[in-house]
Each structure stands twice: as structure tokens, then as C-alpha cells.
Amino acid sequence: NFAKQMQKDQLKAELIPIFITLSQDEQDSVRLLAVENCVAIGSMLTQEENTTLVLPIVRNCAADKSWRVRYMVAEHFCELCESLGADITKAELVNAFVRLLKDTEAEVRTAAAFKVTGVCGLIPPEMAIKQILPCIKELATDPSQHVRAALASVIMGLAPIFGKENTRTHLIDLFLQLLKDDFPDVRLFLISKLDAVNKVIGSSFSHSLFFLPL
């Protein structure tokens, strides 16, 4: 909020250098606060300025040694994409998101899984299919039930983004796999969102669920 009240020249000359220093602080509790600042400051700068000033900080935070900082990036990822713009998202942030989806910490993968549909909605469908879909397939069999549940809560929203043919080709098998998950929350999340898929491919998908083996 303070940044938004400053003139751009003043912001670049006075506040951003302090912000960069804080983003490199030894304490992860300080560094994770840099993520929210990236969202606020990025929305005030041009694409060129963001590429030079803000993107390096986002890159560093997304690969931070502390899982808490990486978690914060995943938590705010859609906001970061919208703040930094479509070109930077496609050129740089999608690769960072893929790494978060493959993170070694389940908490980070969970936070990123919640953002799958949001991020895919900000990039071309063919890019989502090529770069993010392979990660989604891995998450569908993740050892952590919380990661699978997070994915199940949003994955049906990919159908309108992917379109009818791509949904049939790439998503139906994933839906059916998750509907057989051992964790009841995973199954419940999918069943509660069936309308999103029915609107794209028709009610035949819902009808086919009656024939799933128990």
C-alpha cells in the first residue's frame, strides 16, 4: 500500500533498492514478505522495468532454500502472473511454476496444485498442455493425499480452458483416476465439480460414472 502511494521515479530510486536488500535477508521470515511486495510493485512498473527489477527477485524466491518462501510464491502465483504481465508469465514464470509443482516439499506442491487452473487460464491452452499437464499427471499420483486433494479441488476447471477435444484427449482419464482415489476428499472434490466438465463435453461423462467399479 505504501508503494502505491509513491511516484514511480521515487519508487525506483528509494524503495526498490531497500526491497531488493530485504529479499536477500538471512531470515526467511523477511524474505517471504518480498513475495507480496513483488505483486504490489510489479503492478506499477512497465514490462521492461519488471524484467529488470522484479523478475530476478521472483526467480530467487521461487528457488529459495527455505520451503516457506517457495510456498509463499506458490500461494501468490496467479497474482504474480497478473502483476508482471502475460509476456513475462509465458517467457519466465511458467518454468518457475513447473518447478514449484515438482517441489520436494509436499506443502509447496499443495499450494501450487491449488493454482493449476488459475495459471493455465492465464496462458495459451497449448502451452498449458505441453508444460503444465505432465506435472498435473504426476500430482494425480502424488504420495501426499493433501496434494491430490488440492489438485482435485481445481482440476475440473481445466475443461473450459482446454476445450472439448483436449478435455477428452488429455483430462478424462485423469478425472477417472482421481475418482478412484483412496482418499475420500479427492473423490468428493471431483464429484462436486462435475458441472464444469458436463458443460464442455456433455452429460455423458456424468452418466459414465455409474459404471465405475466400486
Coordinates of C-alpha atoms in Angstrom, one line a residue, residues 8 35 42 55 60 78 86-87 96 109-111 117 131-132 150 170 176-177 208:
K8 CA 7.3 5.8 -9.9
V35 CA 6.8 -12.0 -2.5
G42 CA 5.1 -5.2 -10.3
L55 CA 11.6 -10.8 -12.1
N60 CA 15.2 -16.2 -6.4
C78 CA -1.6 -16.1 -10.0
A86 CA 1.4 -12.1 -20.0
D87 CA 4.7 -11.9 -21.8
A96 CA 9.1 -21.4 -12.3
R109 CA 3.3 -28.8 -4.1
T110 CA -0.1 -28.5 -2.4
A111 CA -0.1 -24.7 -2.7
T117 CA -6.3 -24.0 -13.1
Q131 CA 4.4 -27.7 -20.0
I132 CA 1.9 -28.0 -17.1
A150 CA -5.7 -29.8 -3.8
H170 CA -6.0 -35.3 -22.0
L176 CA -11.5 -41.1 -13.7
Q177 CA -8.2 -41.9 -12.0
S208 CA -20.4 -43.0 -17.4

